[in-house]
PDB file of C-alpha atoms and ligand atoms in Angstrom:
ATOM      1  CA  UNK A  82     -12.722  22.207  36.646  1.00 35.00           C
ATOM      2  CA  UNK A  83     -12.209  19.266  34.337  1.00 40.00           C
ATOM      3  CA  UNK A  84      -9.982  21.389  32.146  1.00 44.00           C
ATOM      4  CA  UNK A  85      -7.825  22.386  35.140  1.00 42.00           C
ATOM      5  CA  UNK A  86      -7.464  18.761  36.213  1.00 46.00           C
ATOM      6  CA  UNK A  87      -6.455  17.676  32.721  1.00 43.00           C
ATOM      7  CA  UNK A  88      -3.920  20.474  32.528  1.00 45.00           C
ATOM      8  CA  UNK A  89      -2.482  19.455  35.882  1.00 45.00           C
ATOM      9  CA  UNK A  90      -2.324  15.832  34.784  1.00 44.00           C
ATOM     10  CA  UNK A  91      -0.606  16.803  31.557  1.00 44.00           C
ATOM     11  CA  UNK A  92       1.917  18.914  33.478  1.00 44.00           C
ATOM     12  CA  UNK A  93       2.579  16.002  35.832  1.00 42.00           C
ATOM     13  CA  UNK A  94       3.068  13.627  32.908  1.00 41.00           C
ATOM     14  CA  UNK A  95       5.477  15.998  31.200  1.00 43.00           C
ATOM     15  CA  UNK A  96       7.372  16.501  34.454  1.00 41.00           C
ATOM     16  CA  UNK A  97       7.670  12.748  35.045  1.00 41.00           C
ATOM     17  CA  UNK A  98       8.762  12.211  31.444  1.00 40.00           C
ATOM     18  CA  UNK A  99      11.464  14.838  31.841  1.00 39.00           C
ATOM     19  CA  UNK A 100      12.556  13.335  35.147  1.00 38.00           C
ATOM     20  CA  UNK A 101      12.813   9.827  33.692  1.00 38.00           C
ATOM     21  CA  UNK A 102      14.588   9.947  30.323  1.00 39.00           C
ATOM     22  CA  UNK A 103      14.871   6.126  30.280  1.00 38.00           C
ATOM     23  CA  UNK A 104      11.157   6.046  29.487  1.00 40.00           C
ATOM     24  CA  UNK A 105      11.899   7.547  26.114  1.00 42.00           C
ATOM     25  CA  UNK A 106      13.367   4.206  25.055  1.00 49.00           C
ATOM     26  CA  UNK A 107      10.203   2.294  25.845  1.00 54.00           C
ATOM     27  CA  UNK A 108       7.556   1.742  23.149  1.00 57.00           C
ATOM     28  CA  UNK A 109       5.145   4.626  22.752  1.00 54.00           C
ATOM     29  CA  UNK A 110       1.843   4.118  24.579  1.00 58.00           C
ATOM     30  CA  UNK A 111      -1.062   3.216  22.269  1.00 59.00           C
ATOM     31  CA  UNK A 112      -2.606   6.655  22.730  1.00 65.00           C
ATOM     32  CA  UNK A 113       0.418   8.445  21.259  1.00 76.00           C
ATOM     33  CA  UNK A 114      -0.358   9.916  17.849  1.00 76.00           C
ATOM     34  CA  UNK A 115       1.472   8.118  15.037  1.00 85.00           C
ATOM     35  CA  UNK A 116       4.187  10.116  13.289  1.00 95.00           C
ATOM     36  CA  UNK A 117       3.314  11.874  10.044  1.00 97.00           C
ATOM     37  CA  UNK A 118       5.343  13.482   7.279  1.00 97.00           C
ATOM     38  CA  UNK A 119       4.680  15.223   3.977  1.00 98.00           C
ATOM     39  CA  UNK A 120       7.211  14.693   1.186  1.00 98.00           C
ATOM     40  CA  UNK A 121       7.209  16.541  -2.117  1.00 98.00           C
ATOM     41  CA  UNK A 122       7.889  14.201  -5.045  1.00 98.00           C
ATOM     42  CA  UNK A 123       7.175  16.589  -7.940  1.00 98.00           C
ATOM     43  CA  UNK A 124       5.819  20.141  -8.293  1.00 97.00           C
ATOM     44  CA  UNK A 125       2.249  18.917  -7.851  1.00 97.00           C
ATOM     45  CA  UNK A 126       2.727  15.497  -6.223  1.00 98.00           C
ATOM     46  CA  UNK A 127       3.190  14.700  -2.538  1.00 98.00           C
ATOM     47  CA  UNK A 128       3.403  11.688  -0.255  1.00 98.00           C
ATOM     48  CA  UNK A 129       1.590  11.767   3.071  1.00 98.00           C
ATOM     49  CA  UNK A 130       3.186   9.228   5.425  1.00 98.00           C
ATOM     50  CA  UNK A 131       1.179   8.151   8.460  1.00 97.00           C
ATOM     51  CA  UNK A 132       3.315   5.875  10.632  1.00 95.00           C
ATOM     52  CA  UNK A 133       4.200   3.041   8.235  1.00 96.00           C
ATOM     53  CA  UNK A 134       1.555   3.765   5.579  1.00 98.00           C
ATOM     54  CA  UNK A 135       1.845   6.109   2.620  1.00 98.00           C
ATOM     55  CA  UNK A 136      -0.687   7.832   0.359  1.00 98.00           C
ATOM     56  CA  UNK A 137      -0.126  10.091  -2.640  1.00 98.00           C
ATOM     57  CA  UNK A 138      -1.906  13.401  -3.056  1.00 98.00           C
ATOM     58  CA  UNK A 139      -1.923  15.638  -6.113  1.00 98.00           C
ATOM     59  CA  UNK A 140      -2.315  19.395  -5.842  1.00 98.00           C
ATOM     60  CA  UNK A 141      -3.774  21.448  -8.710  1.00 98.00           C
ATOM     61  CA  UNK A 142      -5.198  24.970  -8.884  1.00 98.00           C
ATOM     62  CA  UNK A 143      -8.644  23.434  -9.385  1.00 98.00           C
ATOM     63  CA  UNK A 144      -8.449  21.114  -6.384  1.00 98.00           C
ATOM     64  CA  UNK A 145      -6.745  18.125  -4.808  1.00 98.00           C
ATOM     65  CA  UNK A 146      -6.814  14.464  -5.743  1.00 99.00           C
ATOM     66  CA  UNK A 147      -6.155  12.492  -2.570  1.00 98.00           C
ATOM     67  CA  UNK A 148      -5.689   8.742  -2.326  1.00 98.00           C
ATOM     68  CA  UNK A 149      -6.052   6.183   0.500  1.00 98.00           C
ATOM     69  CA  UNK A 150      -7.159   7.763   3.813  1.00 98.00           C
ATOM     70  CA  UNK A 151      -4.828   5.307   5.734  1.00 98.00           C
ATOM     71  CA  UNK A 152      -6.706   6.138   8.939  1.00 97.00           C
ATOM     72  CA  UNK A 153      -7.705   2.722  10.307  1.00 95.00           C
ATOM     73  CA  UNK A 154      -8.321   3.211  14.055  1.00 93.00           C
ATOM     74  CA  UNK A 155      -6.739   6.662  13.962  1.00 95.00           C
ATOM     75  CA  UNK A 156      -7.956  10.144  12.985  1.00 96.00           C
ATOM     76  CA  UNK A 157      -7.946  11.353   9.367  1.00 97.00           C
ATOM     77  CA  UNK A 158      -7.342  14.920  10.517  1.00 97.00           C
ATOM     78  CA  UNK A 159      -3.528  14.824  10.221  1.00 97.00           C
ATOM     79  CA  UNK A 160      -3.864  13.830   6.536  1.00 98.00           C
ATOM     80  CA  UNK A 161      -6.348  16.609   5.833  1.00 98.00           C
ATOM     81  CA  UNK A 162      -4.164  19.064   7.780  1.00 98.00           C
ATOM     82  CA  UNK A 163      -1.142  17.987   5.713  1.00 98.00           C
ATOM     83  CA  UNK A 164      -3.018  18.673   2.465  1.00 98.00           C
ATOM     84  CA  UNK A 165      -4.307  22.016   3.710  1.00 98.00           C
ATOM     85  CA  UNK A 166      -0.806  23.026   4.761  1.00 98.00           C
ATOM     86  CA  UNK A 167       0.107  22.816   1.058  1.00 98.00           C
ATOM     87  CA  UNK A 168      -3.069  24.236  -0.487  1.00 98.00           C
ATOM     88  CA  UNK A 169      -6.464  25.592   0.459  1.00 97.00           C
ATOM     89  CA  UNK A 170      -7.923  24.225  -2.780  1.00 98.00           C
ATOM     90  CA  UNK A 171     -10.807  21.805  -2.162  1.00 98.00           C
ATOM     91  CA  UNK A 172     -10.218  18.052  -1.946  1.00 98.00           C
ATOM     92  CA  UNK A 173     -12.144  16.868  -5.002  1.00 98.00           C
ATOM     93  CA  UNK A 174     -11.385  13.144  -5.030  1.00 99.00           C
ATOM     94  CA  UNK A 175     -10.306  10.297  -2.780  1.00 98.00           C
ATOM     95  CA  UNK A 176      -9.144   7.299  -4.816  1.00 99.00           C
ATOM     96  CA  UNK A 177      -8.698   3.900  -3.183  1.00 98.00           C
ATOM     97  CA  UNK A 178      -5.607   1.898  -4.157  1.00 98.00           C
ATOM     98  CA  UNK A 179      -7.398  -1.416  -3.464  1.00 98.00           C
ATOM     99  CA  UNK A 180      -9.970  -2.820  -1.052  1.00 98.00           C
ATOM    100  CA  UNK A 181      -7.847  -3.482   2.056  1.00 98.00           C
ATOM    101  CA  UNK A 182      -9.034  -1.638   5.159  1.00 97.00           C
ATOM    102  CA  UNK A 183      -5.595  -0.728   6.505  1.00 97.00           C
ATOM    103  CA  UNK A 184      -5.253   1.600   3.512  1.00 98.00           C
ATOM    104  CA  UNK A 185      -8.798   2.812   2.877  1.00 98.00           C
ATOM    105  CA  UNK A 186     -10.465   3.160   6.276  1.00 98.00           C
ATOM    106  CA  UNK A 187     -11.168   6.562   7.762  1.00 98.00           C
ATOM    107  CA  UNK A 188     -12.412   8.530   4.769  1.00 98.00           C
ATOM    108  CA  UNK A 189     -15.510  10.085   6.325  1.00 98.00           C
ATOM    109  CA  UNK A 190     -13.889  13.485   7.103  1.00 98.00           C
ATOM    110  CA  UNK A 191     -12.892  13.724   3.418  1.00 98.00           C
ATOM    111  CA  UNK A 192     -16.470  12.847   2.456  1.00 98.00           C
ATOM    112  CA  UNK A 193     -17.744  15.564   4.793  1.00 98.00           C
ATOM    113  CA  UNK A 194     -15.592  18.037   2.837  1.00 98.00           C
ATOM    114  CA  UNK A 195     -17.308  16.977  -0.380  1.00 98.00           C
ATOM    115  CA  UNK A 196     -14.736  14.608  -1.916  1.00 98.00           C
ATOM    116  CA  UNK A 197     -15.914  12.076  -4.495  1.00 98.00           C
ATOM    117  CA  UNK A 198     -14.704   8.547  -3.723  1.00 98.00           C
ATOM    118  CA  UNK A 199     -13.424   6.381  -6.583  1.00 99.00           C
ATOM    119  CA  UNK A 200     -12.297   2.728  -6.570  1.00 98.00           C
ATOM    120  CA  UNK A 201     -11.984  -0.270  -8.837  1.00 98.00           C
ATOM    121  CA  UNK A 202     -15.348  -2.000  -9.310  1.00 98.00           C
ATOM    122  CA  UNK A 203     -14.313  -5.111  -7.332  1.00 98.00           C
ATOM    123  CA  UNK A 204     -13.284  -2.946  -4.367  1.00 98.00           C
ATOM    124  CA  UNK A 205     -16.739  -1.391  -4.221  1.00 98.00           C
ATOM    125  CA  UNK A 206     -18.346  -4.843  -4.333  1.00 98.00           C
ATOM    126  CA  UNK A 207     -16.097  -6.058  -1.519  1.00 98.00           C
ATOM    127  CA  UNK A 208     -16.820  -3.027   0.647  1.00 98.00           C
ATOM    128  CA  UNK A 209     -20.546  -3.305  -0.015  1.00 97.00           C
ATOM    129  CA  UNK A 210     -20.472  -6.995   0.981  1.00 97.00           C
ATOM    130  CA  UNK A 211     -18.360  -6.697   4.136  1.00 97.00           C
ATOM    131  CA  UNK A 212     -19.632  -3.284   5.286  1.00 96.00           C
ATOM    132  CA  UNK A 213     -16.557  -2.362   7.329  1.00 95.00           C
ATOM    133  CA  UNK A 214     -17.672   0.307   9.802  1.00 90.00           C
ATOM    134  CA  UNK A 215     -15.130   2.988   8.959  1.00 96.00           C
ATOM    135  CA  UNK A 216     -14.838   2.645   5.177  1.00 98.00           C
ATOM    136  CA  UNK A 217     -16.671   5.085   2.897  1.00 98.00           C
ATOM    137  CA  UNK A 218     -18.413   3.238   0.045  1.00 98.00           C
ATOM    138  CA  UNK A 219     -17.042   4.486  -3.298  1.00 98.00           C
ATOM    139  CA  UNK A 220     -19.272   6.855  -5.278  1.00 98.00           C
ATOM    140  CA  UNK A 221     -17.738   5.925  -8.633  1.00 98.00           C
ATOM    141  CA  UNK A 222     -16.027   2.837 -10.005  1.00 98.00           C
ATOM    142  CA  UNK A 223     -13.298   2.102 -12.525  1.00 98.00           C
ATOM    143  CA  UNK A 224     -13.338  -1.021 -14.674  1.00 98.00           C
ATOM    144  CA  UNK A 225     -10.090  -1.208 -16.651  1.00 98.00           C
ATOM    145  CA  UNK A 226      -9.177   2.436 -17.177  1.00 98.00           C
ATOM    146  CA  UNK A 227     -10.290   5.929 -16.340  1.00 98.00           C
ATOM    147  CA  UNK A 228      -8.556   9.249 -16.842  1.00 98.00           C
ATOM    148  CA  UNK A 229      -9.111  12.104 -14.426  1.00 98.00           C
ATOM    149  CA  UNK A 230      -8.016  15.564 -15.517  1.00 98.00           C
ATOM    150  CA  UNK A 231      -8.069  18.332 -12.953  1.00 98.00           C
ATOM    151  CA  UNK A 232      -6.432  21.751 -13.006  1.00 98.00           C
ATOM    152  CA  UNK A 233      -3.964  20.823 -15.736  1.00 96.00           C
ATOM    153  CA  UNK A 234      -2.950  17.460 -14.239  1.00 98.00           C
ATOM    154  CA  UNK A 235      -3.789  14.145 -15.874  1.00 98.00           C
ATOM    155  CA  UNK A 236      -4.087  11.020 -13.744  1.00 98.00           C
ATOM    156  CA  UNK A 237      -4.705   7.570 -15.205  1.00 98.00           C
ATOM    157  CA  UNK A 238      -6.410   4.910 -13.091  1.00 99.00           C
ATOM    158  CA  UNK A 239      -5.450   1.516 -14.504  1.00 98.00           C
ATOM    159  CA  UNK A 240      -6.603  -1.944 -13.561  1.00 98.00           C
ATOM    160  CA  UNK A 241      -4.014  -4.468 -14.780  1.00 98.00           C
ATOM    161  CA  UNK A 242      -5.783  -7.559 -13.440  1.00 98.00           C
ATOM    162  CA  UNK A 243      -5.449  -9.511 -10.205  1.00 98.00           C
ATOM    163  CA  UNK A 244      -2.276  -9.243  -8.154  1.00 98.00           C
ATOM    164  CA  UNK A 245      -2.187  -8.431  -4.418  1.00 98.00           C
ATOM    165  CA  UNK A 246      -5.984  -8.164  -4.581  1.00 98.00           C
ATOM    166  CA  UNK A 247      -8.615  -8.296  -7.306  1.00 98.00           C
ATOM    167  CA  UNK A 248      -9.112  -4.532  -7.078  1.00 98.00           C
ATOM    168  CA  UNK A 249      -5.655  -2.948  -7.232  1.00 98.00           C
ATOM    169  CA  UNK A 250      -5.318   0.226  -9.272  1.00 99.00           C
ATOM    170  CA  UNK A 251      -2.105   1.563 -10.730  1.00 99.00           C
ATOM    171  CA  UNK A 252      -2.421   5.346 -10.602  1.00 99.00           C
ATOM    172  CA  UNK A 253      -0.139   6.838 -13.241  1.00 99.00           C
ATOM    173  CA  UNK A 254       0.793  10.452 -13.818  1.00 98.00           C
ATOM    174  CA  UNK A 255       1.994  10.320 -17.455  1.00 98.00           C
ATOM    175  CA  UNK A 256       3.584  13.766 -17.504  1.00 98.00           C
ATOM    176  CA  UNK A 257       5.402  13.345 -14.194  1.00 98.00           C
ATOM    177  CA  UNK A 258       6.196   9.654 -14.920  1.00 98.00           C
ATOM    178  CA  UNK A 259       5.086   8.664 -11.422  1.00 99.00           C
ATOM    179  CA  UNK A 260       2.977   5.672 -10.374  1.00 99.00           C
ATOM    180  CA  UNK A 261       1.260   5.043  -7.042  1.00 99.00           C
ATOM    181  CA  UNK A 262       0.285   1.438  -6.410  1.00 98.00           C
ATOM    182  CA  UNK A 263       0.048  -0.338  -3.095  1.00 98.00           C
ATOM    183  CA  UNK A 264       1.233  -3.514  -1.394  1.00 98.00           C
ATOM    184  CA  UNK A 265       2.543  -5.553  -4.306  1.00 98.00           C
ATOM    185  CA  UNK A 266       5.725  -3.750  -5.405  1.00 98.00           C
ATOM    186  CA  UNK A 267       7.742  -3.117  -2.245  1.00 98.00           C
ATOM    187  CA  UNK A 268      11.025  -1.275  -2.199  1.00 98.00           C
ATOM    188  CA  UNK A 269      13.168  -4.324  -1.443  1.00 97.00           C
ATOM    189  CA  UNK A 270      10.835  -6.628   0.422  1.00 97.00           C
ATOM    190  CA  UNK A 271       9.382 -10.095   0.181  1.00 98.00           C
ATOM    191  CA  UNK A 272       5.593 -10.356   0.129  1.00 98.00           C
ATOM    192  CA  UNK A 273       3.703  -9.719   3.377  1.00 97.00           C
ATOM    193  CA  UNK A 274       3.241 -12.825   5.553  1.00 98.00           C
ATOM    194  CA  UNK A 275       1.049 -15.482   3.861  1.00 98.00           C
ATOM    195  CA  UNK A 276       0.221 -13.318   0.826  1.00 98.00           C
ATOM    196  CA  UNK A 277      -3.438 -13.170   1.842  1.00 97.00           C
ATOM    197  CA  UNK A 278      -5.740 -12.191  -1.049  1.00 97.00           C
ATOM    198  CA  UNK A 279      -2.822 -12.468  -3.514  1.00 98.00           C
ATOM    199  CA  UNK A 280      -3.430 -14.214  -6.832  1.00 98.00           C
ATOM    200  CA  UNK A 281      -0.686 -16.545  -8.046  1.00 98.00           C
ATOM    201  CA  UNK A 282       0.661 -16.475 -10.698  1.00 97.00           C
ATOM    202  CA  UNK A 283      -1.372 -13.422 -11.774  1.00 98.00           C
ATOM    203  CA  UNK A 284       0.806 -11.132  -9.654  1.00 98.00           C
ATOM    204  CA  UNK A 285       3.814 -12.084 -11.822  1.00 98.00           C
ATOM    205  CA  UNK A 286       1.895 -11.204 -14.989  1.00 98.00           C
ATOM    206  CA  UNK A 287       0.891  -7.900 -13.393  1.00 98.00           C
ATOM    207  CA  UNK A 288       4.518  -7.085 -12.628  1.00 98.00           C
ATOM    208  CA  UNK A 289       5.447  -7.710 -16.262  1.00 98.00           C
ATOM    209  CA  UNK A 290       2.696  -5.313 -17.347  1.00 98.00           C
ATOM    210  CA  UNK A 291       3.747  -2.587 -14.915  1.00 98.00           C
ATOM    211  CA  UNK A 292       7.402  -2.937 -15.945  1.00 98.00           C
ATOM    212  CA  UNK A 293       6.370  -2.447 -19.592  1.00 98.00           C
ATOM    213  CA  UNK A 294       4.610   0.837 -18.784  1.00 98.00           C
ATOM    214  CA  UNK A 295       6.148   4.297 -19.110  1.00 98.00           C
ATOM    215  CA  UNK A 296       7.101   5.623 -15.665  1.00 98.00           C
ATOM    216  CA  UNK A 297      10.192   6.377 -13.603  1.00 98.00           C
ATOM    217  CA  UNK A 298       9.160   6.855  -9.974  1.00 98.00           C
ATOM    218  CA  UNK A 299       7.195   4.409  -7.819  1.00 99.00           C
ATOM    219  CA  UNK A 300       5.300   5.552  -4.745  1.00 98.00           C
ATOM    220  CA  UNK A 301       4.454   2.411  -2.749  1.00 98.00           C
ATOM    221  CA  UNK A 302       1.988   2.079   0.138  1.00 98.00           C
ATOM    222  CA  UNK A 303       4.756   1.538   2.680  1.00 98.00           C
ATOM    223  CA  UNK A 304       8.262   2.974   2.956  1.00 98.00           C
ATOM    224  CA  UNK A 305      11.171   0.631   2.255  1.00 97.00           C
ATOM    225  CA  UNK A 306      14.357  -0.029   4.234  1.00 96.00           C
ATOM    226  CA  UNK A 307      15.732   3.067   5.917  1.00 95.00           C
ATOM    227  CA  UNK A 308      12.399   4.828   5.453  1.00 96.00           C
ATOM    228  CA  UNK A 309      12.905   5.171   1.683  1.00 97.00           C
ATOM    229  CA  UNK A 310       9.657   6.574   0.294  1.00 98.00           C
ATOM    230  CA  UNK A 311       9.982   6.138  -3.470  1.00 98.00           C
ATOM    231  CA  UNK A 312      11.356   3.473  -5.752  1.00 98.00           C
ATOM    232  CA  UNK A 313      12.133   2.822  -9.396  1.00 98.00           C
ATOM    233  CA  UNK A 314      11.410   0.244 -12.057  1.00 98.00           C
ATOM    234  CA  UNK A 315      14.298  -1.795 -10.655  1.00 98.00           C
ATOM    235  CA  UNK A 316      12.156  -2.473  -7.570  1.00 98.00           C
ATOM    236  CA  UNK A 317       9.439  -3.941  -9.805  1.00 98.00           C
ATOM    237  CA  UNK A 318      12.039  -6.002 -11.696  1.00 98.00           C
ATOM    238  CA  UNK A 319      13.515  -7.235  -8.392  1.00 98.00           C
ATOM    239  CA  UNK A 320      10.073  -8.223  -7.139  1.00 98.00           C
ATOM    240  CA  UNK A 321       9.332 -10.155 -10.330  1.00 98.00           C
ATOM    241  CA  UNK A 322      12.696 -11.957 -10.043  1.00 98.00           C
ATOM    242  CA  UNK A 323      11.986 -12.785  -6.421  1.00 98.00           C
ATOM    243  CA  UNK A 324       8.578 -14.279  -7.172  1.00 98.00           C
ATOM    244  CA  UNK A 325       9.895 -16.221 -10.171  1.00 98.00           C
ATOM    245  CA  UNK A 326      12.823 -17.610  -8.136  1.00 98.00           C
ATOM    246  CA  UNK A 327      10.494 -18.473  -5.261  1.00 98.00           C
ATOM    247  CA  UNK A 328       8.012 -20.117  -7.592  1.00 98.00           C
ATOM    248  CA  UNK A 329      10.676 -22.247  -9.294  1.00 98.00           C
ATOM    249  CA  UNK A 330      12.138 -23.350  -5.955  1.00 98.00           C
ATOM    250  CA  UNK A 331       8.749 -24.350  -4.564  1.00 98.00           C
ATOM    251  CA  UNK A 332       7.731 -26.086  -7.780  1.00 98.00           C
ATOM    252  CA  UNK A 333      10.821 -28.295  -7.521  1.00 98.00           C
ATOM    253  CA  UNK A 334       9.991 -29.221  -3.922  1.00 98.00           C
ATOM    254  CA  UNK A 335       6.438 -30.173  -4.889  1.00 98.00           C
ATOM    255  CA  UNK A 336       7.642 -32.183  -7.896  1.00 98.00           C
ATOM    256  CA  UNK A 337      10.106 -34.011  -5.627  1.00 98.00           C
ATOM    257  CA  UNK A 338       7.242 -35.016  -3.321  1.00 98.00           C
ATOM    258  CA  UNK A 339       8.386 -32.797  -0.471  1.00 98.00           C
ATOM    259  CA  UNK A 340       6.037 -31.573   2.295  1.00 98.00           C
ATOM    260  CA  UNK A 341       5.223 -28.009   3.326  1.00 98.00           C
ATOM    261  CA  UNK A 342       7.778 -28.273   6.120  1.00 98.00           C
ATOM    262  CA  UNK A 343      10.432 -29.722   3.802  1.00 98.00           C
ATOM    263  CA  UNK A 344       9.919 -26.843   1.412  1.00 98.00           C
ATOM    264  CA  UNK A 345      10.187 -24.282   4.207  1.00 98.00           C
ATOM    265  CA  UNK A 346      13.384 -25.932   5.486  1.00 98.00           C
ATOM    266  CA  UNK A 347      14.974 -26.508   2.086  1.00 98.00           C
ATOM    267  CA  UNK A 348      14.354 -23.165   0.407  1.00 98.00           C
ATOM    268  CA  UNK A 349      16.680 -20.243   0.822  1.00 98.00           C
ATOM    269  CA  UNK A 350      17.036 -17.416  -1.678  1.00 98.00           C
ATOM    270  CA  UNK A 351      20.305 -15.730  -0.728  1.00 98.00           C
ATOM    271  CA  UNK A 352      19.906 -13.081  -3.423  1.00 98.00           C
ATOM    272  CA  UNK A 353      17.152 -11.532  -1.331  1.00 98.00           C
ATOM    273  CA  UNK A 354      18.325 -12.275   2.206  1.00 98.00           C
ATOM    274  CA  UNK A 355      19.255  -8.646   2.897  1.00 97.00           C
ATOM    275  CA  UNK A 356      15.630  -7.575   2.471  1.00 98.00           C
ATOM    276  CA  UNK A 357      14.384  -6.683   5.941  1.00 94.00           C
ATOM    277  CA  UNK A 358      11.447  -9.100   6.200  1.00 95.00           C
ATOM    278  CA  UNK A 359      13.137 -12.026   4.413  1.00 98.00           C
ATOM    279  CA  UNK A 360      13.607 -14.239   7.467  1.00 97.00           C
ATOM    280  CA  UNK A 361      10.159 -13.644   8.940  1.00 98.00           C
ATOM    281  CA  UNK A 362       8.020 -13.865   5.799  1.00 98.00           C
ATOM    282  CA  UNK A 363       9.874 -16.143   3.354  1.00 98.00           C
ATOM    283  CA  UNK A 364       8.475 -19.329   5.009  1.00 98.00           C
ATOM    284  CA  UNK A 365       4.919 -17.975   4.668  1.00 98.00           C
ATOM    285  CA  UNK A 366       5.554 -16.924   1.058  1.00 98.00           C
ATOM    286  CA  UNK A 367       6.783 -20.514   0.440  1.00 98.00           C
ATOM    287  CA  UNK A 368       3.493 -21.882   1.780  1.00 98.00           C
ATOM    288  CA  UNK A 369       1.502 -19.644  -0.574  1.00 98.00           C
ATOM    289  CA  UNK A 370       3.408 -20.960  -3.616  1.00 98.00           C
ATOM    290  CA  UNK A 371       3.299 -24.526  -2.272  1.00 98.00           C
ATOM    291  CA  UNK A 372      -0.502 -24.347  -2.358  1.00 98.00           C
ATOM    292  CA  UNK A 373      -0.357 -23.072  -5.918  1.00 98.00           C
ATOM    293  CA  UNK A 374       1.949 -25.796  -7.223  1.00 98.00           C
ATOM    294  CA  UNK A 375       0.526 -28.599  -5.083  1.00 98.00           C
ATOM    295  CA  UNK A 376      -3.166 -27.881  -5.346  1.00 97.00           C
ATOM    296  CA  UNK A 377      -3.542 -25.263  -8.057  1.00 97.00           C
ATOM    297  CA  UNK A 378      -4.914 -22.612  -5.738  1.00 96.00           C
TER     298      UNK A 378
HETATM  299 ZN1   ZN B 684      -3.283  -4.708   0.786  1.00 51.32          ZN
END
């Protein structure tokens, strides 16, 4: 009976949607499943995109290395389905990019399939302290470097120091010359809002280190303008230039005795004004650097 009623309701909803095409232009209701996509980057390397978040997964004959579950307040099933559409090999690992819940929540279905969870040591400590309800505690930790080899693929897990968090890994595939690292090297973007959890000026040192490494393709945790899913070393160079220009501009304001509001009003960085979040987030990025130059924090 319940099933019949649901079917009738669904039919009525579909009919009303068809009868009212204007509704298609309204925002999707919260219950609508977020869009997903699988993109092949190399023979054995894929991006799973879940709405505006991205995770890399690596397919080998001996099993799959998945990364961030990106399933905060939404099911992990589409990610697992996307992997299983490519291979039936078992998911051996889930590796967290850093400790932030919007990227790492929702891993339990991967755990139920037997995956081993790996993260930087500081991420495990953070998760253990905060006990977020939907985040699987890592089974294994990385300090500065670990190499995972599986089915002929080599993956390096590198900790370059503090940047967007104190637990960010750079995952590098040396043969494929691909890196996956999240939230600190956007494809043309200023830093997110107030740069919460970001270490200044450590992030600039981290960018110099990542630029000096051997790789060609960047997979970031979010697509860039126009839905672009991968970047290059130029994106890391651009981000370093942006932060250095921002830092110098804010330092001058502080040295001139200007206030937070003065700095926000005075500073414009036209070189970066085409980046999509420039107008919204530049003032908050200014405040982050103001605190660094004014108070050393
Ligand atoms: Zn983050």
